[in-house]
Amino acid sequence: MFSGSIPALVTPFRDGSFDEAAYRSFIDWQIEEGSSGLVPCGTTGEAATQSFEEHFEVVRVCVDQAGGRVPVIAGCGSNDTQSAIKNLNKAKELGATAGLVVPPYYNKPSQEGIYRHFEAIIAACDLPIVLYNVPGRTASDIAVETMQRLRKFPSVIGVKDATADMDRISAQRAACGADFCQLSGNDYLTLGYLAMGGAGCISVTANVAPRLCAEFQAAWARGDTDEALALNDRLYPLHGAMFADASPGPAKYALTKVRPGFPGELRLPMTWPSEEAQVLVDSALGHAGLLED
């Protein structure tokens, strides 16, 4: 269902509020540049700073503006099972293609607790689910064995894997089947992830360099490994620069450089990137050929 370059979209804010016009323009640009899907209201979209109403207004606008041109995977996770159910049902109501759902964060449940969390969500809503395994943020890791148990549910169709553990790709492929959609959650590892059976990447870098990220994915898909490697080399410094300071600060800073007028506003506790981080982003943008002379 999902493949290629799928940006985890930043959410533009202006004067403290969601900037719908900027978001609609941003979505059109992403699709025109070759992005093969969109993820609104993930971590990069500052979902943790949004109310339920605002969160799903952003999702609504994304689905509406995409207009069926590409699939939309809406961020739906919560550490409260009932809230996650509410989120997934709302995403379905708004026409999202799937929901991106993390295991409970902060609570630190057992593997049985993680399984039962997802089991309850699945029983309450049949919208397809992409598991989002990001232990560095949730302190909660979906074990391969738990993923295998969840795979028996038809609505569990894939995973955004941000464990940075390359062994997991083959282990999950063996446990969940070759048709289980594995998407890299770490831009800098995506080339290796694809080589081991991954289908694409839910990307931070694609916010800033959508065409290059899409061309990289397309080169790999057609078997042009030399071109894929060359594009990976071109993008690699940018992958690191996107995390030179707390994300999505560097991504929003970079967007003000490649899309003049894009609102770079962040919500606390996220802050504007440091001068040192800005230097790294500028250098990476130059290396990728994304800055005008």
Coordinates of C-alpha atoms in Angstrom, one line a residue:
M1 CA 0.0 0.0 0.0
F2 CA 2.8 2.4 0.8
S3 CA 6.3 2.9 -0.8
G4 CA 8.8 5.5 -1.7
S5 CA 9.4 8.8 -0.1
I6 CA 6.7 9.8 2.4
P7 CA 7.3 13.0 4.3
A8 CA 6.4 13.3 7.9
L9 CA 5.0 16.8 7.4
V10 CA 5.9 19.8 9.5
T11 CA 2.9 21.8 10.6
P12 CA 3.1 25.5 9.7
F13 CA 2.1 27.9 12.4
R14 CA 1.7 31.7 12.1
D15 CA 1.0 33.9 15.1
G16 CA 0.4 30.8 17.2
S17 CA -2.3 29.2 14.9
F18 CA -2.3 26.6 12.2
D19 CA -1.6 28.3 8.9
E20 CA -3.9 26.4 6.6
A21 CA -3.0 28.3 3.4
A22 CA 0.7 27.6 3.9
Y23 CA -0.1 23.9 4.6
R24 CA -2.2 23.5 1.4
S25 CA 0.6 25.1 -0.7
F26 CA 3.2 22.9 1.0
I27 CA 1.1 19.7 0.3
D28 CA 0.8 20.7 -3.4
W29 CA 4.6 21.2 -3.6
Q30 CA 5.3 17.9 -2.0
I31 CA 3.1 16.0 -4.4
E32 CA 4.4 17.9 -7.4
E33 CA 8.0 17.1 -6.3
G34 CA 7.2 13.4 -6.2
S35 CA 6.4 12.4 -2.7
S36 CA 4.4 9.2 -2.7
G37 CA 2.4 9.7 0.5
L38 CA 1.9 12.2 3.3
V39 CA 2.0 11.9 7.1
P40 CA 0.2 14.7 8.9
C41 CA 0.5 15.1 12.7
G42 CA 3.4 12.9 13.5
T43 CA 6.3 13.8 15.7
T44 CA 7.7 16.2 13.1
G45 CA 4.3 17.8 12.8
E46 CA 4.5 18.8 16.5
A47 CA 1.4 16.8 17.2
A48 CA 2.2 16.7 20.9
T49 CA 1.5 20.5 21.1
Q50 CA -1.9 20.3 19.4
S51 CA -5.4 19.8 20.9
F52 CA -7.6 17.0 19.5
E53 CA -9.6 19.6 17.5
E54 CA -6.6 21.3 16.0
H55 CA -4.8 17.9 15.3
F56 CA -7.7 16.6 13.3
E57 CA -8.3 20.0 11.5
V58 CA -4.7 19.5 10.2
V59 CA -5.5 15.9 9.2
R60 CA -8.7 17.1 7.5
V61 CA -6.9 19.8 5.5
C62 CA -4.2 17.3 4.5
V63 CA -6.7 14.7 3.2
D64 CA -8.7 17.4 1.4
Q65 CA -5.7 19.0 -0.3
A66 CA -4.2 15.6 -1.2
G67 CA -7.5 14.9 -3.0
G68 CA -6.7 11.2 -3.5
R69 CA -3.5 12.0 -5.4
V70 CA -1.4 10.2 -2.7
P71 CA -2.3 8.3 0.4
V72 CA -2.4 10.0 3.8
I73 CA -1.2 8.2 7.0
A74 CA -2.5 10.2 9.9
G75 CA -0.7 10.3 13.2
C76 CA -3.1 8.7 15.7
G77 CA -1.1 7.5 18.6
S78 CA -1.7 8.0 22.3
N79 CA -0.5 6.5 25.6
D80 CA -4.1 6.2 26.5
T81 CA -5.9 3.4 24.7
Q82 CA -9.3 5.1 24.6
S83 CA -7.7 8.3 23.2
A84 CA -6.0 6.3 20.5
I85 CA -9.3 4.6 19.6
K86 CA -10.9 8.1 19.4
N87 CA -8.0 9.3 17.2
L88 CA -8.2 6.4 14.8
N89 CA -11.9 6.6 14.4
K90 CA -11.6 10.4 13.7
A91 CA -8.9 9.7 11.1
K92 CA -11.2 7.2 9.4
E93 CA -14.1 9.6 9.4
L94 CA -11.9 12.3 7.7
G95 CA -10.8 9.9 4.9
A96 CA -7.3 9.1 5.9
T97 CA -5.8 6.0 4.2
A98 CA -4.3 4.7 7.4
G99 CA -3.3 5.6 10.9
L100 CA 0.2 5.8 12.3
V101 CA 0.1 4.5 15.9
V102 CA 2.9 4.3 18.5
P103 CA 2.9 2.0 21.4
P104 CA 2.0 3.7 24.7
Y105 CA 4.7 6.2 25.7
Y106 CA 5.6 7.1 29.3
N107 CA 3.4 4.3 30.8
K108 CA 6.1 1.7 29.8
P109 CA 3.8 -1.2 29.5
S110 CA 4.8 -4.9 29.2
Q111 CA 4.8 -6.6 25.8
E112 CA 1.4 -8.0 26.8
G113 CA 0.2 -4.5 27.6
I114 CA 1.4 -3.3 24.2
Y115 CA -0.4 -6.1 22.4
R116 CA -3.6 -5.5 24.3
H117 CA -3.4 -1.8 23.6
F118 CA -3.3 -2.5 19.8
E119 CA -5.8 -5.3 20.1
A120 CA -8.4 -2.9 21.7
I121 CA -7.7 -0.3 19.0
I122 CA -8.1 -2.8 16.2
A123 CA -11.4 -4.1 17.7
A124 CA -12.8 -0.6 17.8
C125 CA -11.8 0.6 14.3
D126 CA -10.9 -1.2 11.1
L127 CA -8.8 1.6 9.5
P128 CA -5.4 0.2 8.4
I129 CA -2.7 0.7 11.0
V130 CA 1.0 1.4 10.4
L131 CA 2.8 0.6 13.7
Y132 CA 5.3 3.2 14.7
N133 CA 8.1 1.7 16.7
V134 CA 10.3 4.5 18.0
P135 CA 11.7 3.5 21.4
G136 CA 13.9 6.6 21.6
R137 CA 10.8 8.7 22.1
T138 CA 8.3 6.3 23.7
A139 CA 10.6 4.2 26.0
S140 CA 8.4 1.4 24.6
D141 CA 9.6 -1.1 22.0
I142 CA 7.3 -3.4 20.0
A143 CA 9.2 -6.7 20.1
V144 CA 9.4 -8.8 17.0
E145 CA 7.3 -11.4 18.7
T146 CA 4.6 -8.9 19.6
M147 CA 4.6 -7.5 16.0
Q148 CA 4.2 -11.1 14.8
R149 CA 1.1 -11.5 17.1
L150 CA -0.3 -8.2 15.8
R151 CA 0.2 -9.2 12.2
K152 CA -2.6 -11.7 12.4
F153 CA -5.0 -8.7 12.4
P154 CA -5.7 -7.8 8.7
S155 CA -5.7 -4.1 9.5
V156 CA -2.0 -4.2 10.8
I157 CA -0.3 -3.6 7.5
G158 CA 3.2 -2.3 8.2
V159 CA 5.6 -0.6 10.5
K160 CA 7.5 2.7 10.5
D161 CA 10.7 1.3 12.1
A162 CA 12.8 4.0 13.9
T163 CA 14.7 1.6 16.1
A164 CA 17.9 2.1 14.0
D165 CA 18.4 -1.6 14.5
M166 CA 19.1 -3.1 11.1
D167 CA 18.7 -6.6 12.4
R168 CA 15.1 -5.9 12.9
I169 CA 14.3 -5.7 9.2
S170 CA 15.1 -9.3 8.4
A171 CA 13.6 -10.5 11.7
Q172 CA 10.4 -8.7 11.1
R173 CA 10.3 -9.9 7.5
A174 CA 10.7 -13.5 8.7
A175 CA 8.0 -13.0 11.4
C176 CA 5.5 -10.9 9.6
G177 CA 5.9 -11.9 5.9
A178 CA 7.5 -10.4 2.9
D179 CA 4.2 -8.4 2.2
F180 CA 4.4 -6.6 5.6
C181 CA 5.1 -3.0 4.6
Q182 CA 8.4 -2.0 6.4
L183 CA 9.1 1.7 6.2
S184 CA 12.3 3.2 7.5
G185 CA 11.9 5.9 10.2
N186 CA 15.6 6.9 9.9
D187 CA 16.5 8.8 6.8
Y188 CA 20.2 8.1 7.1
L189 CA 19.7 4.3 7.2
T190 CA 17.2 4.1 4.4
L191 CA 19.5 2.8 1.6
G192 CA 20.4 -0.2 3.8
Y193 CA 16.8 -0.6 4.8
L194 CA 15.7 -0.8 1.2
A195 CA 18.4 -3.4 0.5
M196 CA 17.1 -5.6 3.3
G197 CA 13.5 -5.5 2.1
G198 CA 12.1 -2.1 3.1
A199 CA 9.5 -0.5 1.0
G200 CA 10.3 3.2 1.6
C201 CA 10.8 5.9 4.2
I202 CA 8.6 8.1 6.3
S203 CA 11.1 11.0 6.1
V204 CA 12.0 14.2 7.9
T205 CA 14.4 15.2 5.1
A206 CA 11.7 14.9 2.5
N207 CA 10.1 18.0 4.0
V208 CA 13.0 20.0 2.7
A209 CA 14.2 18.0 -0.3
P210 CA 11.2 16.1 -1.6
R211 CA 12.3 15.8 -5.2
L212 CA 15.8 14.4 -4.3
C213 CA 14.2 12.0 -1.8
A214 CA 11.7 10.8 -4.4
E215 CA 14.4 10.4 -7.0
F216 CA 16.5 8.4 -4.6
Q217 CA 13.6 6.0 -3.9
A218 CA 12.8 5.8 -7.6
A219 CA 16.4 5.0 -8.5
W220 CA 16.4 2.1 -6.0
A221 CA 13.0 0.8 -7.2
R222 CA 14.2 0.6 -10.9
G223 CA 17.4 -1.2 -9.8
D224 CA 19.8 1.7 -10.5
T225 CA 21.9 1.2 -7.4
D226 CA 24.7 3.6 -8.6
E227 CA 22.2 6.4 -8.9
A228 CA 20.6 5.6 -5.6
L229 CA 24.0 5.6 -3.9
A230 CA 25.0 8.9 -5.6
L231 CA 21.7 10.6 -4.4
N232 CA 22.2 9.1 -0.9
D233 CA 25.6 10.7 -0.8
R234 CA 24.1 14.0 -1.8
L235 CA 21.4 13.8 0.8
Y236 CA 23.4 12.3 3.7
P237 CA 24.7 15.5 5.3
L238 CA 21.1 16.8 5.3
H239 CA 19.8 13.7 7.0
G240 CA 22.1 14.5 9.9
A241 CA 21.5 18.2 9.9
M242 CA 17.8 17.7 10.4
F243 CA 18.7 16.6 13.9
A244 CA 21.5 19.1 14.6
D245 CA 19.1 20.5 17.1
A246 CA 15.7 19.4 18.4
S247 CA 13.4 18.4 15.6
P248 CA 11.6 19.9 13.8
G249 CA 13.5 23.1 14.4
P250 CA 16.2 22.4 11.8
A251 CA 13.6 21.3 9.2
K252 CA 11.5 24.4 9.7
Y253 CA 14.7 26.6 9.5
A254 CA 15.7 24.8 6.2
L255 CA 12.2 25.3 4.8
T256 CA 12.5 29.0 5.2
K257 CA 15.6 28.8 3.0
V258 CA 14.2 26.6 0.2
R259 CA 10.6 28.0 0.3
P260 CA 11.0 31.7 1.1
G261 CA 8.0 32.9 3.1
F262 CA 7.3 29.6 4.7
P263 CA 6.4 30.2 8.4
G264 CA 9.2 28.8 10.6
E265 CA 7.3 29.3 13.8
L266 CA 7.6 26.5 16.4
R267 CA 5.6 25.9 19.6
L268 CA 7.1 25.5 23.0
P269 CA 8.8 23.4 24.2
M270 CA 10.3 23.3 20.7
T271 CA 12.6 26.2 19.9
W272 CA 14.4 27.8 17.0
P273 CA 17.7 25.9 16.2
S274 CA 21.0 27.2 17.5
E275 CA 23.4 29.2 15.3
E276 CA 25.6 26.1 15.2
A277 CA 22.8 24.0 13.9
Q278 CA 21.9 26.6 11.3
V279 CA 25.4 26.5 10.0
L280 CA 25.2 22.7 9.6
V281 CA 21.8 23.0 7.9
D282 CA 23.1 25.7 5.5
S283 CA 26.2 23.6 4.7
A284 CA 24.0 20.5 4.0
L285 CA 21.6 22.4 1.9
G286 CA 24.5 23.6 -0.2
H287 CA 26.0 20.1 -0.5
A288 CA 22.6 18.9 -1.7
G289 CA 22.4 21.7 -4.3
L290 CA 19.3 23.2 -2.7
L291 CA 20.5 26.7 -2.2
E292 CA 20.3 29.3 -5.0
D293 CA 23.5 31.0 -5.9

